[in-house]
Coordinates of C-alpha atoms in Angstrom, one line a residue:
Chain A
M1 CA 0.0 0.1 0.2
T2 CA 1.4 3.5 -1.1
W3 CA 1.3 6.3 1.4
I4 CA -1.4 8.1 -0.9
V5 CA -3.7 5.1 -0.6
L6 CA -3.1 4.8 3.2
W7 CA -4.0 8.6 3.7
K8 CA -6.9 8.4 1.0
V9 CA -8.4 5.4 3.0
M10 CA -7.9 6.8 6.2
F11 CA -9.6 10.2 5.5
V12 CA -12.6 8.5 4.0
V13 CA -12.9 6.2 6.9
V14 CA -12.5 8.7 9.6
M15 CA -15.0 11.1 7.9
I16 CA -17.7 8.4 7.8
I17 CA -17.2 7.4 11.5
F18 CA -16.9 11.0 12.4
A19 CA -20.1 11.7 11.0
L20 CA -21.9 8.9 12.7
T21 CA -20.4 10.0 15.8
A22 CA -21.7 13.6 15.3
C23 CA -25.4 12.5 15.2
L24 CA -25.1 10.1 18.1
V25 CA -23.5 12.9 20.3
T26 CA -26.0 15.5 19.2
V27 CA -28.9 13.3 20.4
F28 CA -27.8 11.4 23.3
G29 CA -25.4 14.3 24.5
A30 CA -28.7 16.6 24.7
K31 CA -30.3 13.5 27.2
D32 CA -27.1 13.6 29.1
I33 CA -27.4 17.5 29.8
K34 CA -31.0 17.0 30.9
R35 CA -30.0 14.5 33.3
M36 CA -26.8 16.2 34.4
L37 CA -28.8 19.4 35.1
K38 CA -31.5 17.5 37.0
A39 CA -28.9 16.0 39.1
L40 CA -27.0 19.2 39.9
G41 CA -30.2 21.1 40.3
E42 CA -31.2 18.6 43.4
E43 CA -27.7 18.6 44.7
S44 CA -27.7 22.4 44.8
K45 CA -31.0 22.5 46.7
G46 CA -29.6 20.0 49.1
L47 CA -26.6 21.7 49.8
A48 CA -28.0 25.4 50.1
G49 CA -27.0 27.1 53.3
D50 CA -23.7 25.4 53.2
D51 CA -21.6 27.6 51.4
D52 CA -18.9 27.8 54.1
S53 CA -17.7 24.3 54.2
K54 CA -14.1 23.4 54.3
E55 CA -12.8 21.0 51.1
N56 CA -9.6 19.6 50.6
Chain B
M1 CA 6.5 44.5 5.8
T2 CA 6.6 47.1 3.1
D3 CA 3.6 49.3 2.5
A4 CA 3.2 47.8 -1.2
V5 CA 3.0 44.3 0.6
K6 CA 0.6 45.7 3.0
E7 CA -1.6 47.0 0.5
A8 CA -1.6 43.9 -1.8
A9 CA -2.2 41.8 1.5
Q10 CA -5.3 43.8 2.4
E11 CA -6.7 43.7 -0.8
A12 CA -6.1 40.0 -0.9
F13 CA -8.1 39.7 2.7
S14 CA -11.0 41.8 1.3
Q15 CA -12.0 39.3 -1.0
T16 CA -13.9 37.1 1.4
N17 CA -17.6 36.4 1.2
F18 CA -18.1 37.1 5.0
G19 CA -20.8 39.9 4.9
A20 CA -23.3 41.7 7.2
F21 CA -25.4 38.8 7.9
D22 CA -22.6 36.6 8.7
W23 CA -21.6 39.0 11.5
V24 CA -25.4 38.7 12.9
I25 CA -24.7 34.8 12.8
V26 CA -21.6 35.4 15.0
G27 CA -23.2 37.8 17.3
V28 CA -26.3 35.6 18.1
Y29 CA -23.8 32.5 18.8
L30 CA -21.7 34.6 21.2
L31 CA -24.8 36.1 22.9
I32 CA -25.9 32.5 23.5
S33 CA -22.9 31.5 25.0
V34 CA -22.8 34.2 27.6
A35 CA -26.6 33.8 28.3
I36 CA -25.6 30.2 29.3
G37 CA -22.9 31.1 31.5
L38 CA -25.1 33.3 33.3
Y39 CA -27.9 30.9 33.5
V40 CA -26.1 27.9 34.9
K41 CA -24.6 30.0 37.7
R42 CA -27.5 28.9 39.9
Y43 CA -26.0 25.1 39.9
V44 CA -22.6 25.9 41.2
S45 CA -22.7 25.0 44.9
D46 CA -19.1 23.8 45.6
M47 CA -15.8 23.3 44.0
V48 CA -16.5 19.8 42.8
T49 CA -19.3 21.4 40.7
Y50 CA -17.4 24.5 39.8
I51 CA -14.4 22.7 38.4
G52 CA -15.7 19.0 37.9
A53 CA -19.2 19.7 37.0
G54 CA -20.2 17.5 40.1
R55 CA -19.0 14.3 38.3
K56 CA -22.3 13.8 36.7
V57 CA -21.2 14.0 32.9
G58 CA -22.6 11.1 30.9
T59 CA -20.7 9.3 27.9
W60 CA -22.2 11.4 25.1
L61 CA -22.0 14.7 26.7
G62 CA -18.3 13.7 27.8
V63 CA -17.3 13.0 24.0
A64 CA -18.7 16.3 23.0
T65 CA -17.1 18.3 26.0
M66 CA -13.7 16.5 25.5
T67 CA -14.0 17.4 21.5
G68 CA -15.1 20.9 22.2
T69 CA -12.1 21.4 24.4
E70 CA -9.4 19.5 22.3
L71 CA -10.7 20.9 19.0
G72 CA -9.9 24.5 19.6
L73 CA -9.5 27.2 17.1
I74 CA -5.7 27.2 17.9
T75 CA -5.7 23.6 17.0
V76 CA -7.5 24.1 13.8
M77 CA -5.1 27.2 13.0
Y78 CA -1.7 25.1 13.9
M79 CA -2.7 21.8 12.3
A80 CA -3.9 24.0 9.0
Q81 CA -0.3 25.3 9.2
K82 CA 1.3 21.8 9.3
G83 CA -1.0 20.8 6.3
F84 CA -0.1 23.7 4.5
T85 CA 3.8 23.4 4.8
G86 CA 4.1 19.4 5.3
G87 CA 1.2 17.9 2.9
F88 CA -0.5 14.9 3.7
A89 CA 2.6 13.8 5.7
A90 CA 1.1 15.6 8.5
F91 CA -1.5 12.9 8.8
H92 CA 0.8 10.8 10.8
M93 CA -0.2 13.1 13.7
A94 CA -3.9 12.6 13.2
L95 CA -3.2 8.6 13.0
I96 CA -1.1 8.7 16.2
A97 CA -3.6 10.7 18.1
G98 CA -6.4 8.6 17.2
A99 CA -4.7 5.4 17.9
A100 CA -3.4 6.8 21.2
T101 CA -7.0 7.7 22.5
L102 CA -8.2 4.5 21.7
F103 CA -5.5 2.6 23.5
V104 CA -6.3 4.8 26.4
G105 CA -9.9 4.0 26.3
L106 CA -9.5 0.2 25.9
T107 CA -7.0 -0.1 28.8
G108 CA -7.7 3.0 30.9
F109 CA -4.1 3.7 31.0
I110 CA -3.4 6.3 33.6
V111 CA -6.9 8.2 33.5
V112 CA -8.9 5.1 35.1
P113 CA -6.6 5.2 38.1
L114 CA -6.9 8.7 38.5
R115 CA -10.6 8.8 38.4
K116 CA -10.8 5.8 40.9
L117 CA -8.8 8.1 43.5
E118 CA -11.5 10.7 42.9
V119 CA -9.1 13.6 42.5
L120 CA -10.0 16.7 40.9
T121 CA -6.5 17.6 39.4
I122 CA -3.2 15.6 38.7
P123 CA -1.2 17.6 41.4
E124 CA -4.1 16.1 44.0
F125 CA -2.8 12.7 42.8
Y126 CA 0.7 13.7 43.5
E127 CA -0.1 14.3 47.1
K128 CA -2.1 11.2 47.6
R129 CA 0.7 9.2 46.2
F130 CA 3.8 11.2 47.1
S131 CA 3.6 14.4 49.3
R132 CA 2.1 17.8 49.7
G133 CA 5.3 19.3 48.6
I134 CA 5.0 17.6 45.3
R135 CA 1.6 18.7 45.0
V136 CA 2.5 22.3 45.3
L137 CA 5.6 21.7 42.7
G138 CA 3.7 20.1 40.2
G139 CA 0.9 22.7 40.7
V140 CA 3.4 25.4 40.2
M141 CA 5.1 23.7 37.0
L142 CA 1.8 22.7 35.8
A143 CA 0.3 26.3 36.1
F144 CA 3.7 27.9 34.7
A145 CA 3.6 25.5 31.5
G146 CA 0.2 25.7 31.0
I147 CA -0.3 29.5 30.9
L148 CA 2.8 30.0 28.8
N149 CA 1.1 27.4 26.8
M150 CA -1.8 29.4 26.1
G151 CA -0.1 32.5 25.7
L152 CA -0.6 32.6 21.9
F153 CA -4.1 31.3 21.8
L154 CA -5.5 34.8 21.7
K155 CA -3.7 36.0 18.9
V156 CA -3.6 33.1 16.6
G157 CA -7.3 32.9 17.2
S158 CA -7.8 36.4 16.4
M159 CA -5.7 35.9 13.2
F160 CA -8.5 33.5 12.2
I161 CA -11.2 36.0 12.4
V162 CA -9.2 38.6 10.9
G163 CA -8.4 36.3 7.9
I164 CA -11.7 34.8 7.4
T165 CA -13.9 38.1 7.9
G166 CA -11.4 40.3 5.6
L167 CA -10.6 42.7 8.8
P168 CA -7.3 44.7 8.3
S169 CA -4.6 42.2 9.1
E170 CA -2.4 45.3 10.3
G171 CA -3.4 47.9 12.9
E172 CA -5.9 47.9 15.6
A173 CA -8.6 45.4 14.4
L174 CA -6.5 42.3 15.5
K175 CA -6.1 43.7 19.1
I176 CA -9.6 44.8 19.2
V177 CA -10.9 41.3 18.3
M178 CA -8.7 40.0 20.8
V179 CA -10.0 42.0 23.8
V180 CA -13.8 41.5 22.9
L181 CA -13.1 37.6 22.7
L182 CA -11.2 37.6 25.8
L183 CA -13.8 39.6 27.8
L184 CA -16.7 37.1 26.5
V185 CA -14.9 34.2 27.4
L186 CA -14.1 35.7 30.7
V187 CA -17.9 36.7 31.6
Y188 CA -19.1 33.1 31.3
T189 CA -16.2 31.1 32.5
T190 CA -16.2 32.8 35.6
M191 CA -19.9 32.8 36.2
G192 CA -20.5 29.0 35.3
G193 CA -17.3 27.5 35.7
M194 CA -17.3 23.6 34.4
I195 CA -21.0 23.2 33.8
S196 CA -21.1 26.5 31.3
V197 CA -17.8 25.2 29.7
I198 CA -19.5 21.8 29.2
L199 CA -22.7 23.3 27.8
T200 CA -21.1 25.4 25.3
D201 CA -18.7 22.6 24.5
Y202 CA -21.7 20.7 23.4
I203 CA -23.4 23.5 21.3
Q204 CA -19.6 24.0 19.8
F205 CA -19.7 20.2 19.0
V206 CA -22.8 20.2 17.3
V207 CA -22.0 23.4 15.2
L208 CA -18.5 22.5 14.6
A209 CA -19.1 18.9 13.7
F210 CA -21.2 19.6 10.8
G211 CA -19.8 22.7 9.6
L212 CA -16.6 20.9 9.4
L213 CA -17.9 18.1 7.3
V214 CA -19.9 20.6 5.0
A215 CA -16.8 22.8 4.4
T216 CA -14.6 19.9 3.9
G217 CA -17.1 18.8 1.2
I218 CA -17.3 22.1 -0.5
A219 CA -13.4 22.3 -0.7
I220 CA -13.1 18.9 -2.3
A221 CA -15.9 19.8 -4.9
T222 CA -14.2 23.1 -5.6
L223 CA -10.6 22.0 -6.0
G224 CA -11.1 18.2 -7.1
W225 CA -10.5 15.1 -4.9
D226 CA -7.6 13.8 -7.3
H227 CA -6.2 17.4 -8.3
I228 CA -5.6 18.0 -4.4
F229 CA -3.2 14.8 -4.3
V230 CA -1.7 15.4 -7.7
T231 CA -0.6 18.8 -6.8
I232 CA 0.7 17.8 -3.4
G233 CA 2.8 15.2 -5.4
E234 CA 4.1 17.8 -7.6
Q235 CA 5.0 20.5 -5.3
M236 CA 6.4 18.5 -2.4
G237 CA 7.3 15.3 -3.7
E238 CA 7.3 12.2 -1.7
G239 CA 8.0 14.1 1.4
G240 CA 4.5 15.5 0.8
F241 CA 2.9 11.9 1.9
N242 CA 5.8 10.1 3.5
P243 CA 6.6 11.6 7.0
A244 CA 9.7 9.6 7.1
A245 CA 11.1 10.7 3.7
E246 CA 14.2 12.6 3.4
D247 CA 12.4 15.6 1.9
S248 CA 9.4 15.6 4.4
A249 CA 8.9 18.6 6.8
F250 CA 9.1 15.8 9.7
G251 CA 11.3 12.7 9.9
W252 CA 11.7 10.0 12.5
E253 CA 12.5 11.9 15.5
Y254 CA 9.5 14.0 15.0
I255 CA 7.2 11.1 14.5
L256 CA 8.3 9.7 17.7
W257 CA 8.2 13.0 19.6
M258 CA 4.5 13.1 18.2
T259 CA 3.8 9.6 19.6
V260 CA 4.4 11.1 23.1
T261 CA 2.7 14.6 22.7
A262 CA 0.1 14.2 20.2
G263 CA -0.5 10.5 21.2
L264 CA -0.3 9.7 24.8
V265 CA 0.3 12.9 26.4
G266 CA -2.5 14.7 24.4
S267 CA -5.2 12.2 25.7
A268 CA -4.1 11.0 29.0
V269 CA -1.7 13.3 30.5
W270 CA -2.7 16.8 29.4
P271 CA -4.9 18.4 32.1
T272 CA -7.6 19.8 30.2
A273 CA -8.4 16.1 28.5
V274 CA -7.8 14.7 32.0
S275 CA -10.3 16.9 33.8
R276 CA -13.0 15.7 31.5
A277 CA -12.1 12.3 32.4
L278 CA -12.2 13.1 36.0
A279 CA -15.7 14.9 35.5
M280 CA -17.2 11.5 34.2
E281 CA -19.8 9.8 36.1
S282 CA -17.9 6.2 36.1
T283 CA -14.7 4.7 34.9
K284 CA -17.0 2.4 32.5
A285 CA -18.5 6.0 30.9
L286 CA -14.8 7.3 30.9
K287 CA -13.6 4.4 28.8
R288 CA -16.4 4.5 26.4
Q289 CA -15.7 8.5 26.1
Y290 CA -12.1 7.9 25.4
M291 CA -13.0 5.0 23.0
W292 CA -15.6 7.3 20.9
S293 CA -13.2 10.3 21.2
S294 CA -10.4 8.6 19.4
V295 CA -12.5 9.5 16.1
S296 CA -12.6 13.2 17.2
F297 CA -8.8 13.2 18.4
A298 CA -8.0 12.0 14.8
V299 CA -10.5 14.4 13.3
R300 CA -8.9 17.5 15.1
F301 CA -5.8 16.9 13.5
M302 CA -6.8 15.5 10.0
L303 CA -9.6 18.0 9.0
P304 CA -7.6 21.3 9.5
M305 CA -4.5 19.6 8.0
F306 CA -6.7 18.9 5.1
W307 CA -7.9 22.5 5.0
G308 CA -4.4 24.0 5.0
I309 CA -3.6 21.3 2.3
C310 CA -6.6 22.6 0.1
A311 CA -5.4 26.2 0.8
F312 CA -1.9 25.3 -0.7
V313 CA -3.5 23.9 -3.7
Y314 CA -5.7 26.7 -4.1
V315 CA -2.6 29.3 -3.8
M316 CA -0.4 27.5 -6.1
T317 CA -2.7 26.4 -8.7
S318 CA -6.1 28.3 -8.9
P319 CA -6.1 31.2 -10.9
E320 CA -8.2 33.2 -8.2
G321 CA -5.7 32.2 -5.8
A322 CA -2.8 33.7 -7.7
D323 CA -2.8 36.9 -5.8
L324 CA -2.1 35.1 -2.7
K325 CA 0.7 33.0 -4.2
S326 CA 3.1 36.2 -4.2
L327 CA 2.1 37.0 -0.8
F328 CA 2.8 33.7 0.7
F329 CA 5.7 32.8 -1.6
P330 CA 7.4 35.8 -2.6
P331 CA 9.5 35.0 -5.8
E332 CA 13.0 34.4 -5.3
G333 CA 15.3 37.5 -5.3
S334 CA 12.5 39.7 -4.4
E335 CA 13.1 41.6 -0.8
A336 CA 9.2 41.2 0.0
E337 CA 8.8 39.3 3.2
A338 CA 6.6 36.2 3.1
M339 CA 2.9 36.6 4.8
N340 CA 2.7 34.6 7.9
N341 CA 1.4 31.3 6.5
L342 CA -1.3 31.0 9.6
Y343 CA -3.3 33.3 7.3
A344 CA -3.7 31.1 4.3
M345 CA -6.4 28.7 5.6
P346 CA -8.7 31.5 6.8
V347 CA -8.2 33.5 3.8
F348 CA -8.9 30.6 1.5
M349 CA -12.1 29.6 3.3
G350 CA -13.3 33.0 3.4
R351 CA -13.2 32.8 -0.2
L352 CA -14.3 29.2 -0.7
L353 CA -17.4 29.1 1.4
P354 CA -20.6 31.1 0.4
P355 CA -22.3 33.8 2.6
V356 CA -24.0 32.4 5.5
M357 CA -22.0 29.1 5.2
V358 CA -19.1 31.4 6.0
G359 CA -20.8 33.0 9.1
L360 CA -21.8 29.4 10.4
I361 CA -18.2 28.3 9.9
A362 CA -16.8 31.5 11.5
A363 CA -19.1 31.3 14.8
A364 CA -18.3 27.5 15.0
M365 CA -14.7 28.6 15.1
I366 CA -15.3 31.4 17.7
A367 CA -17.0 28.7 19.3
A368 CA -14.0 26.4 19.3
F369 CA -11.9 29.3 20.3
M370 CA -14.0 30.0 23.2
S371 CA -14.3 26.6 24.4
T372 CA -10.6 26.1 24.5
H373 CA -9.9 29.2 26.4
D374 CA -12.9 28.5 29.1
S375 CA -11.4 25.2 29.5
Y376 CA -7.9 26.0 29.9
F377 CA -8.7 29.0 32.2
L378 CA -10.6 27.0 34.7
C379 CA -7.9 24.1 34.1
W380 CA -5.1 26.3 35.3
S381 CA -6.9 28.9 37.8
S382 CA -8.2 25.7 39.5
V383 CA -5.0 24.1 39.8
I384 CA -3.4 27.4 41.3
T385 CA -6.4 27.4 44.0
Q386 CA -6.4 23.7 44.7
D387 CA -3.0 22.8 44.4
I388 CA -0.8 25.9 45.4
I389 CA -2.7 28.2 47.4
A390 CA -4.9 25.7 49.5
P391 CA -2.4 23.4 50.3
L392 CA 0.1 26.1 51.3
R393 CA -2.8 27.4 53.6
G394 CA -3.1 24.0 55.3
G395 CA -6.2 23.5 53.4
D396 CA -7.9 26.0 55.5
L397 CA -10.3 27.7 52.7
S398 CA -13.9 27.6 52.5
T399 CA -15.7 26.6 49.4
K400 CA -16.9 30.2 49.0
A401 CA -13.3 31.6 49.1
R402 CA -12.1 28.7 46.5
V403 CA -14.7 29.8 44.2
K404 CA -13.9 33.2 44.5
L405 CA -10.1 32.9 44.4
T406 CA -10.4 30.6 41.2
R407 CA -12.5 33.4 39.5
I408 CA -10.1 36.3 40.3
V409 CA -7.2 33.9 39.0
I410 CA -9.2 33.4 35.8
V411 CA -9.2 37.2 35.2
L412 CA -5.6 37.4 35.9
I413 CA -4.6 34.8 33.3
G414 CA -6.7 36.5 31.0
G415 CA -4.7 39.9 31.6
Y416 CA -1.5 37.7 30.7
V417 CA -3.0 36.0 27.7
L418 CA -3.7 39.5 26.2
Y419 CA -0.3 40.7 27.0
W420 CA 1.5 37.8 25.8
G421 CA -0.7 37.8 22.5
M422 CA 0.3 41.3 22.0
F423 CA 4.1 41.2 22.8
Y424 CA 5.6 37.7 22.0
K425 CA 8.1 37.7 19.2
G426 CA 9.3 34.3 19.0
G427 CA 9.3 32.9 15.2
E428 CA 8.7 29.3 15.8
D429 CA 6.0 27.2 14.4
I430 CA 3.0 27.7 16.6
W431 CA 2.5 23.7 17.2
D432 CA 6.4 23.7 18.1
Y433 CA 6.1 26.3 20.6
M434 CA 2.9 24.7 22.2
A435 CA 4.7 21.3 22.4
V436 CA 7.6 22.7 24.0
S437 CA 6.0 25.4 26.6
G438 CA 3.6 22.4 27.5
G439 CA 6.6 20.3 27.7
I440 CA 7.8 21.9 30.8
F441 CA 5.1 20.4 32.5
F442 CA 4.4 17.2 30.6
T443 CA 7.8 15.7 30.2
G444 CA 8.1 15.3 34.0
A445 CA 4.4 14.6 34.5
F446 CA 4.2 11.9 31.9
V447 CA 6.9 10.1 33.8
V448 CA 5.7 10.9 37.4
L449 CA 2.2 9.8 36.4
I450 CA 3.3 6.5 34.7
L451 CA 5.8 5.3 37.4
G452 CA 3.6 6.8 40.2
I453 CA 0.6 4.7 39.2
Y454 CA 2.4 1.4 37.9
W455 CA 5.5 1.2 40.0
K456 CA 5.2 0.8 43.6
G457 CA 9.0 1.7 44.1
A458 CA 8.4 5.4 42.9
S459 CA 9.3 7.6 45.7
T460 CA 8.8 11.3 46.4
F461 CA 12.6 12.2 45.8
G462 CA 12.2 10.5 42.6
A463 CA 9.0 12.4 41.6
L464 CA 10.9 15.5 42.7
L465 CA 13.8 15.0 40.2
G466 CA 11.4 13.7 37.6
L467 CA 9.2 17.0 37.6
L468 CA 12.2 19.3 38.0
S469 CA 13.7 17.9 34.5
G470 CA 10.9 19.3 32.8
F471 CA 12.2 22.8 33.4
L472 CA 15.0 21.8 30.8
M473 CA 12.3 22.1 28.1
L474 CA 12.8 26.0 28.5
L475 CA 15.7 25.5 26.4
G476 CA 13.2 24.8 23.3
L477 CA 11.9 28.4 23.3
E478 CA 13.2 30.3 20.5
P479 CA 14.2 33.4 22.5
V480 CA 16.0 31.3 24.8
Q481 CA 17.7 29.0 22.4
K482 CA 19.1 32.4 20.7
L483 CA 20.1 33.4 24.2
V484 CA 22.3 30.3 24.7
G485 CA 23.5 29.9 21.3
L486 CA 21.5 26.8 20.7
R487 CA 20.2 29.0 17.6
Y488 CA 21.9 31.5 15.5
V489 CA 22.5 33.1 12.1
N490 CA 25.6 31.7 10.5
A491 CA 27.8 34.0 8.1
A492 CA 25.8 32.7 5.1
G493 CA 22.6 34.3 6.7
E494 CA 21.1 30.8 7.3
N495 CA 19.3 30.1 10.3
I496 CA 21.1 27.3 12.2
E497 CA 19.3 25.3 14.9
R498 CA 21.6 22.8 17.0
L499 CA 18.7 21.1 18.7
S500 CA 15.4 20.5 17.5
S501 CA 12.1 20.9 19.8
A502 CA 11.7 17.0 19.1
Q503 CA 15.1 16.0 19.8
L504 CA 15.1 18.4 23.3
G505 CA 11.8 16.7 24.2
L506 CA 12.8 13.1 23.7
M507 CA 16.1 13.8 25.8
V508 CA 14.0 15.3 28.6
I509 CA 11.7 12.6 28.8
A510 CA 14.8 10.3 29.0
L511 CA 16.3 12.4 31.6
A512 CA 13.0 12.5 33.6
F513 CA 12.6 8.8 33.6
T514 CA 16.2 8.0 34.7
T515 CA 16.4 10.6 37.3
M516 CA 12.9 9.4 38.8
V517 CA 14.1 5.8 38.7
V518 CA 17.4 6.5 40.2
G519 CA 16.3 9.2 42.6
S520 CA 13.6 6.6 43.7
L521 CA 15.8 3.6 44.2
I522 CA 18.5 6.1 46.2
V523 CA 16.0 7.6 48.4
P524 CA 12.9 5.5 48.8
D525 CA 9.6 6.0 50.6
K526 CA 8.8 4.1 53.7
N527 CA 5.2 3.4 52.3
G528 CA 3.9 4.0 49.0
G529 CA 2.4 2.8 45.8
L530 CA -1.1 2.1 44.9
D531 CA -2.9 -1.1 45.5
E532 CA -4.3 -3.1 42.6
K533 CA -7.9 -1.9 42.7
E534 CA -6.5 1.6 42.7
R535 CA -4.5 1.1 39.8
G536 CA -7.5 0.0 37.9
A537 CA -6.0 -3.7 37.4
G538 CA -8.4 -6.2 35.8

């Protein structure tokens, strides 16, 4: 396999996988955001008033 | 640069398709980003939330934020420069980056043990494994190298905006763009911390991913798939494809250096990537995040390189790009100074893409610029707060004080970035500047992390020697090289470099490894080492 063929194949394959990844991340990433904000919202309510706690 | 060249450059830059409506698109995007920062401020309850998003990031969001951070405008610019000067041979870096990230995803190399220890930063690991002193030293080196590393981000990002929008490349426009972008990033990063960073990363991912694919399709349709390869072959010879060829811009030393920097360090040691790993909800999600991100890690190098290659082909062969050829490659014997080739890709994109599309790509690139800046600001400022100031005060710092301190440090780093972008005069390749400045931290950290995690015999004294070795990377910066005689101009007027950045980097890593092993054997710790569970074995 020549270098030109290697780079051509790599370019096309990576483009296809990246397009697929972009679709999956767009859809499922939005769901992850909802889940994260819900969990953080509940957590921040629970921690309200505990602002001066010490951390390591 | 002479006045005639300046005029020719301005004339060439003004031929962009970027118009008023494109400015509106960019403006709307920026407003949305700032609004997100203000909105999510309500969720910031403690430092784990502020700098780690409460460790509640799922796999897909993790992929988006990892990509959003690592696919910054600075990456796009310097990788386009690599493609412009090195042709398809530069693709070896993309191959290495993708393969190394996949390796980390499959094995959990370094990042899984760190996540299991529930540390927020790499220096925090140093304290758990070695001592508080090593944490502070590691924090100082990390912050120093990291802040130095991002010194040119603002300037290079602004060069892209100037290039694609057709703003004047000389004069005040570049400075104004730098200040405005900086202020916007500072507002939403100081407000929302990691949560706003992750949300803007997600938006950036969506806009940028599809924008990259469409723009690449337009470039291929315009220049011709075969024509691109044929032109590189004609202009660059075998060196345009084979990175190890004699006439290549790279060579074996460079490939080996890239295996470390663009490969393992970029995915498993570089703090902004690691901070994403440490924000994941579980080690299983973390490994999945890395496996999927391996594609993005290859793409973040490969696509900008391809744009740089297309810009080169456009400049060298297209009748419409003839005016650019004399700017970037002045005829031999001419006294005209060549235009900085960082401008080649954005100017090309400004002419290639139709109105609206060019606005969307510019917005996506500004998003890329902002998401990298916010992550870096947050990362270095949290290291200064958590790993330098707080330990030096014996950990006696309230949550409120830490968040406030982190915000102040973010603003101070912003001031430095503005200053450095305006006044640093080093002439090295941007990627090489970044590899060298980042190397001050990662050459030592790479060794200390690997040996600290996987070798029970690693000791505090060994870690100290390993970390300190990283300071030798300062010898790779162009002004320092000139000062100590490693780089000079000979009698024939040629630029002579006695030690390349790749050679220096590999030597420093070998030195860090040797000193850490020898130091650990000479002065061992009484107790130490992670157990099997903490190392992530099995």
